[in-house]
Amino acid sequence: MPRFMEPINSAGIVRWSVLAGLLTVTTGCGFLPKSEAEAQTGQRQAENSPASVDVAIARTMPLQQSVEYTGTTQPYRQVSLRSQVEGAVLDLTVDVGDRVTQGQTVGQLNDAVLAAAVVEAEAEVAARQADVAAANAEVSTAQTLVEEQRLRLQQTRSDLARLELLFREGAIAAQAVETARTAAGTARQALRSAEAQVRTRQQAVTAIQRRVIAQRAIVAQAKERQSQTQLISPVTGSVLERVTEPGNLAQPGSEILKLGDFSQVKIAVQVSERELGTIRVGQPVQVRLDAFPKQAIAGRVTRVSPAADPTSRLIPIEVIISNPDERIGSGLLARVNFAQRAITRVIVPETALQTDQDRRSRSQSASGAQSSDRSPQTQGNIFTIAPGEKPTVSARPVTLGKRLDGKVEVVSGLGVGDRFVSRSSKALKDGDPVKLSSISEGRKKGKREEGRGNRQEKL
């Protein structure tokens, strides 16, 4: 049997197995590919090197949120010019878009019937005044009669006194005295009757004078109705619509023109009940019109309706904007921003925060779990730059406020001018050394920049 065909015994098998294992272990420990070995070395160096951080300086600014609603422009006042009397429309001197001023005559109705009524009423006044003159003449006649009766009464009294004296002397008979007394009593009654007649005539004059006054009021009313045939603008503004045309018959209450006052423009919007608590009468707002996209117009809230729409649960809000040149018309789309009251506090980017939620998210990401807690955190940590030759970070607990567009308010814990880490290349711990990036604020001097809040120094 050839030598290579000799059977291998158990001792040889063991020796070959040990040799193969040693070769395998040696190859796994010391003979890695060059690229993989360099990658592992670079990873270890990156983990041991300081984190590269962007440093910012804490500043105050308002964190303001605006809510926009759409509405439609309307004239500040819209008036329907209506006919107050019956008559055919003779003329309209204005058309849609024309400017009108308060008190301007814009049309005319037929006033022939009303003019005749005025003439008739004035004639009646003249007749009543003639009645007054006649009644006054009768009063004068009655007063003359009173004077005559008074004189007669005086004469009869004098005659009675003389006859009584003669009777006492026995010169005349008693019958003569009685006759004189009867004449005096008759004169007294005639005087009273004449005075009563004067009072009656005077009352008649007063009644006729009152009828004259009433008739003059009828004349004034007729003239007023005649004047209402002139259509006069009650406001200064523009003609929105011409409802009727010359030749049509206008009844009392018939609409002739629609007028709008555009010295100011009213915008009606509807807001949700959640925003109602932040809106108040007199609150300034900002309005943008699609017709003038580059112009922001200041306005104010003038009315908040006390009643919400029962179906949509929206509350009507009225906003007024000025329109001195009257370029803004009616029916334009308006976008109203109700700016909430801004509170000036220290504002930092959210990337500068380390909250409990962030730590839980990192730990759960490492373990493959998902977090369901997405509620805003009110507490967190911000890493500030500790003074020294080699920059290190110091964890500082802070209280957080509102968040908006990647920024967050710091209610307490961070002061104006403090240097903090706005972004880091890896997770930080208290006391870790860091390397400031080229865009870090205050990198050159290592202290606050005074008076240059928005300047970044170049290296």
Tab-separated table of C-alpha atoms in Angstrom:
chain	number	residue	atom	x	y	z
A	1	MET	CA	0.000	0.000	0.000
A	2	PRO	CA	1.444	3.427	-0.875
A	3	ARG	CA	2.494	5.643	1.989
A	4	PHE	CA	-0.132	8.332	1.354
A	5	MET	CA	-2.822	5.721	1.554
A	6	GLU	CA	-1.899	4.703	5.031
A	7	PRO	CA	-4.771	5.079	7.527
A	8	ILE	CA	-4.692	8.094	9.786
A	9	ASN	CA	-4.859	7.330	13.451
A	10	SER	CA	-6.759	9.285	16.086
A	11	ALA	CA	-3.739	11.180	17.368
A	12	GLY	CA	-3.085	12.656	13.924
A	13	ILE	CA	-6.644	13.835	13.590
A	14	VAL	CA	-6.419	15.704	16.872
A	15	ARG	CA	-3.205	17.419	15.865
A	16	TRP	CA	-4.648	18.633	12.559
A	17	SER	CA	-7.809	19.952	14.245
A	18	VAL	CA	-5.858	22.014	16.784
A	19	LEU	CA	-3.692	23.476	14.047
A	20	ALA	CA	-6.718	24.513	11.981
A	21	GLY	CA	-8.362	26.225	15.012
A	22	LEU	CA	-5.211	28.204	15.767
A	23	LEU	CA	-5.030	29.384	12.194
A	24	THR	CA	-8.672	30.459	12.317
A	25	VAL	CA	-8.243	32.405	15.578
A	26	THR	CA	-5.139	34.107	14.297
A	27	THR	CA	-6.816	35.127	11.075
A	28	GLY	CA	-9.883	36.602	12.951
A	29	CYS	CA	-7.747	38.634	15.367
A	30	GLY	CA	-4.939	40.059	13.372
A	31	PHE	CA	-5.746	39.822	9.733
A	32	LEU	CA	-8.847	42.175	9.203
A	33	PRO	CA	-9.207	43.979	5.861
A	34	LYS	CA	-7.481	47.361	5.856
A	35	SER	CA	-10.612	49.480	5.050
A	36	GLU	CA	-12.673	47.872	7.800
A	37	ALA	CA	-9.930	48.331	10.335
A	38	GLU	CA	-9.561	52.039	9.430
A	39	ALA	CA	-13.343	52.543	9.751
A	40	GLN	CA	-13.386	51.032	13.224
A	41	THR	CA	-10.418	53.185	14.244
A	42	GLY	CA	-12.110	56.378	12.913
A	43	GLN	CA	-15.331	55.529	14.766
A	44	ARG	CA	-13.464	55.111	18.038
A	45	GLN	CA	-11.664	58.437	17.482
A	46	ALA	CA	-14.983	60.204	16.668
A	47	GLU	CA	-16.569	58.858	19.828
A	48	ASN	CA	-13.647	60.068	21.926
A	49	SER	CA	-13.284	63.495	20.212
A	50	PRO	CA	-15.211	66.562	21.548
A	51	ALA	CA	-18.634	67.220	20.035
A	52	SER	CA	-18.856	70.001	17.467
A	53	VAL	CA	-21.475	72.510	18.641
A	54	ASP	CA	-23.118	75.709	17.371
A	55	VAL	CA	-23.148	78.340	20.114
A	56	ALA	CA	-25.713	81.141	20.282
A	57	ILE	CA	-26.295	84.060	22.643
A	58	ALA	CA	-29.648	84.187	24.462
A	59	ARG	CA	-31.812	87.147	23.444
A	60	THR	CA	-35.356	88.291	24.071
A	61	MET	CA	-37.937	88.574	21.329
A	62	PRO	CA	-41.730	88.227	21.074
A	63	LEU	CA	-43.105	84.836	20.184
A	64	GLN	CA	-46.239	85.946	18.413
A	65	GLN	CA	-48.848	83.795	16.724
A	66	SER	CA	-51.426	85.204	14.339
A	67	VAL	CA	-54.734	83.693	13.321
A	68	GLU	CA	-56.080	84.550	9.879
A	69	TYR	CA	-59.721	84.634	8.870
A	70	THR	CA	-61.282	85.590	5.564
A	71	GLY	CA	-64.123	88.038	5.136
A	72	THR	CA	-65.709	90.392	2.633
A	73	THR	CA	-65.428	94.167	2.476
A	74	GLN	CA	-68.575	96.220	2.923
A	75	PRO	CA	-69.242	99.972	3.004
A	76	TYR	CA	-69.175	101.513	6.440
A	77	ARG	CA	-72.777	102.562	5.888
A	78	GLN	CA	-75.154	101.371	3.183
A	79	VAL	CA	-78.312	103.408	2.628
A	80	SER	CA	-81.325	102.781	0.413
A	81	LEU	CA	-82.660	106.044	-0.959
A	82	ARG	CA	-86.460	105.547	-1.135
A	83	SER	CA	-89.358	107.665	-2.328
A	84	GLN	CA	-91.438	109.155	0.476
A	85	VAL	CA	-94.282	110.303	-1.755
A	86	GLU	CA	-96.081	109.035	-4.811
A	87	GLY	CA	-95.008	110.366	-8.164
A	88	ALA	CA	-93.442	109.544	-11.498
A	89	VAL	CA	-89.631	109.613	-11.629
A	90	LEU	CA	-88.769	112.567	-13.854
A	91	ASP	CA	-84.964	112.454	-13.672
A	92	LEU	CA	-81.970	110.721	-12.027
A	93	THR	CA	-78.719	112.679	-12.257
A	94	VAL	CA	-76.330	109.941	-11.016
A	95	ASP	CA	-75.456	106.400	-12.032
A	96	VAL	CA	-73.580	103.429	-10.539
A	97	GLY	CA	-70.109	104.406	-9.340
A	98	ASP	CA	-70.770	108.140	-9.218
A	99	ARG	CA	-69.655	110.082	-6.176
A	100	VAL	CA	-72.338	111.884	-4.173
A	101	THR	CA	-72.193	114.229	-1.206
A	102	GLN	CA	-74.592	114.587	1.658
A	103	GLY	CA	-77.453	116.948	0.703
A	104	GLN	CA	-76.883	116.614	-3.048
A	105	THR	CA	-80.002	116.403	-5.262
A	106	VAL	CA	-79.763	113.166	-7.250
A	107	GLY	CA	-83.266	112.960	-8.786
A	108	GLN	CA	-86.702	114.505	-9.160
A	109	LEU	CA	-90.273	113.184	-8.919
A	110	ASN	CA	-93.360	114.751	-10.455
A	111	ASP	CA	-94.718	117.307	-7.906
A	112	ALA	CA	-97.718	118.762	-9.770
A	113	VAL	CA	-100.322	117.232	-7.455
A	114	LEU	CA	-98.450	118.215	-4.320
A	115	ALA	CA	-97.919	121.773	-5.592
A	116	ALA	CA	-101.690	122.112	-6.051
A	117	ALA	CA	-102.199	120.832	-2.516
A	118	VAL	CA	-99.873	123.548	-1.241
A	119	VAL	CA	-101.855	126.275	-3.060
A	120	GLU	CA	-105.121	124.934	-1.661
A	121	ALA	CA	-103.764	124.830	1.876
A	122	GLU	CA	-102.435	128.374	1.620
A	123	ALA	CA	-105.844	129.606	0.365
A	124	GLU	CA	-107.498	127.999	3.368
A	125	VAL	CA	-105.077	129.824	5.632
A	126	ALA	CA	-106.086	133.116	4.041
A	127	ALA	CA	-109.770	132.327	4.587
A	128	ARG	CA	-109.153	131.469	8.222
A	129	GLN	CA	-107.238	134.688	8.724
A	130	ALA	CA	-110.270	136.623	7.322
A	131	ASP	CA	-112.442	134.847	9.872
A	132	VAL	CA	-110.071	135.972	12.593
A	133	ALA	CA	-110.353	139.582	11.406
A	134	ALA	CA	-114.150	139.395	11.431
A	135	ALA	CA	-114.181	137.889	14.883
A	136	ASN	CA	-111.887	140.620	16.162
A	137	ALA	CA	-114.283	143.248	14.744
A	138	GLU	CA	-117.141	141.659	16.629
A	139	VAL	CA	-115.085	141.721	19.784
A	140	SER	CA	-114.486	145.444	19.292
A	141	THR	CA	-118.225	146.050	18.815
A	142	ALA	CA	-119.007	144.107	21.966
A	143	GLN	CA	-116.417	146.057	23.915
A	144	THR	CA	-117.993	149.332	22.689
A	145	LEU	CA	-121.354	148.126	23.903
A	146	VAL	CA	-119.842	147.314	27.285
A	147	GLU	CA	-118.573	150.900	27.589
A	148	GLU	CA	-121.991	152.244	26.679
A	149	GLN	CA	-123.698	150.066	29.264
A	150	ARG	CA	-121.191	151.102	31.881
A	151	LEU	CA	-121.870	154.776	31.247
A	152	ARG	CA	-125.615	154.178	31.358
A	153	LEU	CA	-125.237	152.322	34.637
A	154	GLN	CA	-123.314	155.256	36.088
A	155	GLN	CA	-126.027	157.690	34.893
A	156	THR	CA	-128.875	155.646	36.408
A	157	ARG	CA	-127.020	155.371	39.701
A	158	SER	CA	-126.513	159.147	39.793
A	159	ASP	CA	-130.224	159.715	39.025
A	160	LEU	CA	-131.226	157.264	41.751
A	161	ALA	CA	-129.055	159.027	44.327
A	162	ARG	CA	-130.546	162.458	43.480
A	163	LEU	CA	-134.113	161.183	43.587
A	164	GLU	CA	-133.569	159.471	46.943
A	165	LEU	CA	-132.332	162.794	48.338
A	166	LEU	CA	-135.409	164.601	47.030
A	167	PHE	CA	-137.639	161.870	48.405
A	168	ARG	CA	-136.183	162.286	51.880
A	169	GLU	CA	-136.862	166.000	51.651
A	170	GLY	CA	-140.436	165.216	50.617
A	171	ALA	CA	-140.089	166.880	47.220
A	172	ILE	CA	-141.093	163.845	45.149
A	173	ALA	CA	-143.169	160.752	45.507
A	174	ALA	CA	-141.811	157.280	46.320
A	175	GLN	CA	-142.848	155.982	42.902
A	176	ALA	CA	-140.212	158.098	41.192
A	177	VAL	CA	-137.516	156.572	43.404
A	178	GLU	CA	-138.657	153.044	42.607
A	179	THR	CA	-138.605	153.790	38.906
A	180	ALA	CA	-135.019	155.084	39.202
A	181	ARG	CA	-133.976	151.967	41.099
A	182	THR	CA	-135.446	149.713	38.409
A	183	ALA	CA	-133.579	151.653	35.705
A	184	ALA	CA	-130.280	151.266	37.624
A	185	GLY	CA	-130.803	147.461	37.991
A	186	THR	CA	-131.597	147.146	34.293
A	187	ALA	CA	-128.421	149.047	33.367
A	188	ARG	CA	-126.371	146.789	35.637
A	189	GLN	CA	-127.748	143.633	33.947
A	190	ALA	CA	-127.171	145.119	30.485
A	191	LEU	CA	-123.508	145.774	31.395
A	192	ARG	CA	-123.027	142.192	32.573
A	193	SER	CA	-124.584	140.884	29.363
A	194	ALA	CA	-122.313	143.075	27.255
A	195	GLU	CA	-119.217	141.878	29.156
A	196	ALA	CA	-120.253	138.223	28.655
A	197	GLN	CA	-120.699	138.886	24.951
A	198	VAL	CA	-117.152	140.284	24.792
A	199	ARG	CA	-115.763	137.155	26.414
A	200	THR	CA	-117.689	134.970	23.972
A	201	ARG	CA	-116.400	136.893	21.002
A	202	GLN	CA	-112.847	136.717	22.334
A	203	GLN	CA	-113.104	132.929	22.707
A	204	ALA	CA	-114.348	132.733	19.139
A	205	VAL	CA	-111.311	134.700	17.990
A	206	THR	CA	-109.009	132.350	19.891
A	207	ALA	CA	-110.634	129.303	18.273
A	208	ILE	CA	-110.347	130.779	14.807
A	209	GLN	CA	-106.701	131.701	15.435
A	210	ARG	CA	-106.009	128.115	16.430
A	211	ARG	CA	-107.626	126.939	13.226
A	212	VAL	CA	-105.323	129.300	11.371
A	213	ILE	CA	-102.311	127.768	13.127
A	214	ALA	CA	-103.539	124.266	12.235
A	215	GLN	CA	-104.026	125.276	8.639
A	216	ARG	CA	-100.544	126.765	8.508
A	217	ALA	CA	-99.234	123.405	9.740
A	218	ILE	CA	-101.139	121.781	6.871
A	219	VAL	CA	-99.430	124.199	4.497
A	220	ALA	CA	-96.019	123.331	5.950
A	221	GLN	CA	-96.810	119.626	5.635
A	222	ALA	CA	-97.886	120.066	2.032
A	223	LYS	CA	-94.715	121.994	1.257
A	224	GLU	CA	-92.636	119.317	2.962
A	225	ARG	CA	-94.298	116.622	0.889
A	226	GLN	CA	-93.661	118.708	-2.200
A	227	SER	CA	-89.980	119.069	-1.243
A	228	GLN	CA	-89.749	115.276	-0.899
A	229	THR	CA	-90.199	114.996	-4.625
A	230	GLN	CA	-86.547	116.069	-4.757
A	231	LEU	CA	-84.356	112.994	-4.135
A	232	ILE	CA	-81.504	114.093	-1.851
A	233	SER	CA	-78.514	111.947	-0.824
A	234	PRO	CA	-78.423	111.363	2.948
A	235	VAL	CA	-74.725	110.357	2.977
A	236	THR	CA	-71.435	111.137	1.299
A	237	GLY	CA	-70.310	108.144	-0.711
A	238	SER	CA	-70.875	106.348	-3.989
A	239	VAL	CA	-73.839	104.970	-5.911
A	240	LEU	CA	-73.928	101.183	-5.523
A	241	GLU	CA	-77.054	100.443	-7.560
A	242	ARG	CA	-79.630	102.312	-9.615
A	243	VAL	CA	-82.834	100.451	-8.830
A	244	THR	CA	-85.348	102.329	-11.024
A	245	GLU	CA	-85.291	104.502	-14.111
A	246	PRO	CA	-86.964	107.795	-15.157
A	247	GLY	CA	-90.549	107.272	-16.217
A	248	ASN	CA	-91.363	104.652	-13.581
A	249	LEU	CA	-94.003	105.406	-10.980
A	250	ALA	CA	-92.620	105.563	-7.457
A	251	GLN	CA	-94.815	104.674	-4.530
A	252	PRO	CA	-94.059	105.702	-0.934
A	253	GLY	CA	-91.267	103.371	0.170
A	254	SER	CA	-90.107	102.461	-3.359
A	255	GLU	CA	-86.300	102.046	-3.568
A	256	ILE	CA	-84.648	104.443	-6.003
A	257	LEU	CA	-80.879	104.197	-5.361
A	258	LYS	CA	-78.467	102.266	-3.143
A	259	LEU	CA	-75.703	104.424	-1.681
A	260	GLY	CA	-72.576	103.409	0.237
A	261	ASP	CA	-70.281	105.378	2.546
A	262	PHE	CA	-66.681	104.251	1.820
A	263	SER	CA	-64.836	106.688	4.076
A	264	GLN	CA	-64.241	103.530	6.119
A	265	VAL	CA	-64.648	99.908	5.123
A	266	LYS	CA	-66.304	97.273	7.261
A	267	ILE	CA	-65.201	93.630	7.155
A	268	ALA	CA	-67.376	90.868	8.584
A	269	VAL	CA	-65.592	87.675	9.621
A	270	GLN	CA	-66.625	84.681	11.688
A	271	VAL	CA	-64.267	83.212	14.273
A	272	SER	CA	-64.368	79.975	16.195
A	273	GLU	CA	-65.404	79.929	19.816
A	274	ARG	CA	-61.886	78.847	20.806
A	275	GLU	CA	-60.489	82.147	19.556
A	276	LEU	CA	-63.242	84.291	21.080
A	277	GLY	CA	-61.393	84.698	24.386
A	278	THR	CA	-58.420	86.343	22.642
A	279	ILE	CA	-60.470	88.909	20.704
A	280	ARG	CA	-61.749	92.142	22.230
A	281	VAL	CA	-63.334	95.357	21.003
A	282	GLY	CA	-60.665	97.879	20.033
A	283	GLN	CA	-58.052	95.207	19.363
A	284	PRO	CA	-55.712	96.105	16.458
A	285	VAL	CA	-55.717	93.749	13.494
A	286	GLN	CA	-53.866	93.496	10.201
A	287	VAL	CA	-55.826	93.204	6.977
A	288	ARG	CA	-54.595	92.120	3.559
A	289	LEU	CA	-56.679	92.352	0.413
A	290	ASP	CA	-56.134	90.154	-2.611
A	291	ALA	CA	-56.841	93.245	-4.718
A	292	PHE	CA	-53.797	94.980	-3.115
A	293	PRO	CA	-51.482	92.053	-2.204
A	294	LYS	CA	-48.449	94.187	-1.333
A	295	GLN	CA	-50.286	96.459	1.088
A	296	ALA	CA	-50.908	95.664	4.756
A	297	ILE	CA	-53.743	97.718	6.242
A	298	ALA	CA	-54.196	98.421	9.928
A	299	GLY	CA	-57.672	97.977	11.372
A	300	ARG	CA	-59.478	97.467	14.652
A	301	VAL	CA	-62.229	95.299	16.041
A	302	THR	CA	-65.371	97.406	16.479
A	303	ARG	CA	-67.989	94.818	17.369
A	304	VAL	CA	-68.111	91.299	18.778
A	305	SER	CA	-71.489	89.643	18.403
A	306	PRO	CA	-72.924	88.229	21.646
A	307	ALA	CA	-74.618	85.378	19.743
A	308	ALA	CA	-72.922	82.573	17.804
A	309	ASP	CA	-74.377	80.887	14.766
A	310	PRO	CA	-76.295	77.881	16.167
A	311	THR	CA	-75.242	75.648	13.269
A	312	SER	CA	-71.592	76.500	12.655
A	313	ARG	CA	-70.809	77.712	16.197
A	314	LEU	CA	-68.991	80.697	14.703
A	315	ILE	CA	-69.156	84.201	16.191
A	316	PRO	CA	-69.531	87.240	13.870
A	317	ILE	CA	-66.794	89.831	14.329
A	318	GLU	CA	-66.811	93.289	12.739
A	319	VAL	CA	-63.537	94.960	11.736
A	320	ILE	CA	-63.164	98.546	10.475
A	321	ILE	CA	-60.294	99.818	8.307
A	322	SER	CA	-59.725	103.363	7.081
A	323	ASN	CA	-60.209	104.176	3.389
A	324	PRO	CA	-59.247	107.835	2.919
A	325	ASP	CA	-58.796	107.646	-0.859
A	326	GLU	CA	-61.786	105.284	-1.214
A	327	ARG	CA	-59.834	102.838	-3.402
A	328	ILE	CA	-61.258	99.883	-1.479
A	329	GLY	CA	-64.689	98.931	-2.707
A	330	SER	CA	-67.352	96.484	-1.638
A	331	GLY	CA	-67.261	92.709	-2.065
A	332	LEU	CA	-63.454	92.270	-1.984
A	333	LEU	CA	-61.865	89.256	-0.307
A	334	ALA	CA	-60.087	90.321	2.898
A	335	ARG	CA	-57.719	88.307	5.074
A	336	VAL	CA	-57.800	89.426	8.696
A	337	ASN	CA	-55.013	88.535	11.123
A	338	PHE	CA	-55.915	88.707	14.806
A	339	ALA	CA	-52.462	89.090	16.361
A	340	GLN	CA	-52.383	87.759	19.905
A	341	ARG	CA	-50.669	89.769	22.595
A	342	ALA	CA	-46.918	89.124	22.403
A	343	ILE	CA	-44.853	88.592	25.581
A	344	THR	CA	-41.152	89.318	25.239
A	345	ARG	CA	-39.075	86.463	26.655
A	346	VAL	CA	-35.863	84.597	25.891
A	347	ILE	CA	-36.422	82.539	22.741
A	348	VAL	CA	-34.252	79.557	21.787
A	349	PRO	CA	-34.489	76.976	18.986
A	350	GLU	CA	-36.025	73.640	19.950
A	351	THR	CA	-32.805	71.917	18.867
A	352	ALA	CA	-31.130	73.450	21.922
A	353	LEU	CA	-33.467	71.645	24.338
A	354	GLN	CA	-33.007	68.319	26.036
A	355	THR	CA	-36.232	67.182	27.730
A	356	ASP	CA	-37.274	63.999	29.464
A	357	GLN	CA	-39.304	63.181	26.391
A	358	ASP	CA	-36.196	63.515	24.210
A	359	ARG	CA	-34.233	61.161	26.480
A	360	ARG	CA	-37.084	58.632	26.463
A	361	SER	CA	-37.297	58.875	22.679
A	362	ARG	CA	-33.571	58.135	22.319
A	363	SER	CA	-33.699	55.220	24.702
A	364	GLN	CA	-36.808	53.804	23.029
A	365	SER	CA	-35.264	54.276	19.591
A	366	ALA	CA	-32.246	52.289	20.741
A	367	SER	CA	-34.502	49.510	22.005
A	368	GLY	CA	-36.831	49.604	18.979
A	369	ALA	CA	-39.884	50.854	20.934
A	370	GLN	CA	-42.080	53.811	19.971
A	371	SER	CA	-43.198	56.615	22.272
A	372	SER	CA	-46.838	57.705	22.422
A	373	ASP	CA	-46.270	60.777	24.651
A	374	ARG	CA	-46.265	63.818	22.345
A	375	SER	CA	-47.453	66.439	24.837
A	376	PRO	CA	-45.314	69.620	25.083
A	377	GLN	CA	-42.804	69.540	27.930
A	378	THR	CA	-42.646	72.419	30.394
A	379	GLN	CA	-39.261	71.443	31.843
A	380	GLY	CA	-35.966	70.689	30.126
A	381	ASN	CA	-32.233	71.268	30.039
A	382	ILE	CA	-30.105	73.639	27.981
A	383	PHE	CA	-26.352	73.260	27.742
A	384	THR	CA	-24.468	76.484	28.340
A	385	ILE	CA	-20.807	77.102	27.653
A	386	ALA	CA	-18.767	77.066	30.869
A	387	PRO	CA	-15.945	79.625	31.061
A	388	GLY	CA	-12.396	78.330	30.707
A	389	GLU	CA	-9.543	77.800	28.262
A	390	LYS	CA	-11.090	74.623	26.905
A	391	PRO	CA	-14.811	75.002	26.293
A	392	THR	CA	-17.054	72.612	28.183
A	393	VAL	CA	-20.823	72.453	28.567
A	394	SER	CA	-22.903	72.799	31.689
A	395	ALA	CA	-26.476	71.421	31.842
A	396	ARG	CA	-28.926	74.019	33.089
A	397	PRO	CA	-32.577	73.220	33.929
A	398	VAL	CA	-35.090	75.627	32.353
A	399	THR	CA	-38.857	76.172	32.394
A	400	LEU	CA	-40.437	76.275	28.950
A	401	GLY	CA	-43.402	78.192	27.567
A	402	LYS	CA	-45.025	78.426	24.159
A	403	ARG	CA	-43.647	76.787	21.034
A	404	LEU	CA	-43.978	78.098	17.500
A	405	ASP	CA	-42.173	77.375	14.226
A	406	GLY	CA	-39.296	75.457	15.805
A	407	LYS	CA	-38.756	78.004	18.582
A	408	VAL	CA	-39.678	77.875	22.255
A	409	GLU	CA	-39.985	80.383	25.090
A	410	VAL	CA	-37.729	80.019	28.090
A	411	VAL	CA	-39.739	81.269	31.040
A	412	SER	CA	-36.897	80.905	33.555
A	413	GLY	CA	-33.452	79.342	33.846
A	414	LEU	CA	-31.670	81.176	31.018
A	415	GLY	CA	-30.689	84.808	31.109
A	416	VAL	CA	-30.178	87.353	28.363
A	417	GLY	CA	-26.580	87.168	27.084
A	418	ASP	CA	-25.946	83.573	28.223
A	419	ARG	CA	-24.086	81.468	25.630
A	420	PHE	CA	-25.817	78.182	24.968
A	421	VAL	CA	-25.527	75.260	22.577
A	422	SER	CA	-28.081	75.641	19.813
A	423	ARG	CA	-27.077	72.476	17.970
A	424	SER	CA	-24.650	69.614	18.670
A	425	SER	CA	-23.174	66.898	16.510
A	426	LYS	CA	-23.907	64.296	19.202
A	427	ALA	CA	-25.584	63.903	22.574
A	428	LEU	CA	-24.039	65.901	25.419
A	429	LYS	CA	-23.594	65.393	29.143
A	430	ASP	CA	-22.799	67.829	31.889
A	431	GLY	CA	-19.095	68.687	31.792
A	432	ASP	CA	-18.389	67.337	28.275
A	433	PRO	CA	-15.715	69.177	26.314
A	434	VAL	CA	-16.929	70.644	23.052
A	435	LYS	CA	-15.557	72.161	19.896
A	436	LEU	CA	-17.145	75.432	18.747
A	437	SER	CA	-18.196	75.523	15.102
A	438	SER	CA	-17.240	78.327	12.760
A	439	ILE	CA	-20.741	79.853	12.937
A	440	SER	CA	-20.817	80.018	16.733
A	441	GLU	CA	-21.552	83.433	18.196
A	442	GLY	CA	-18.879	84.973	20.380
A	443	ARG	CA	-16.343	82.334	19.418
A	444	LYS	CA	-13.466	84.770	19.045
A	445	LYS	CA	-13.748	86.601	22.356
A	446	GLY	CA	-15.603	84.001	24.405
A	447	LYS	CA	-17.932	86.549	25.958
A	448	ARG	CA	-21.130	88.461	25.281
A	449	GLU	CA	-21.377	90.681	22.247
A	450	GLU	CA	-22.722	93.977	23.456
A	451	GLY	CA	-24.949	96.031	21.194
A	452	ARG	CA	-24.619	93.630	18.262
A	453	GLY	CA	-27.391	91.142	18.959
A	454	ASN	CA	-27.750	89.893	15.429
A	455	ARG	CA	-24.063	90.040	14.281
A	456	GLN	CA	-21.994	86.856	13.821
A	457	GLU	CA	-18.224	87.188	13.970
A	458	LYS	CA	-16.172	85.625	11.227
A	459	LEU	CA	-13.148	83.540	12.182
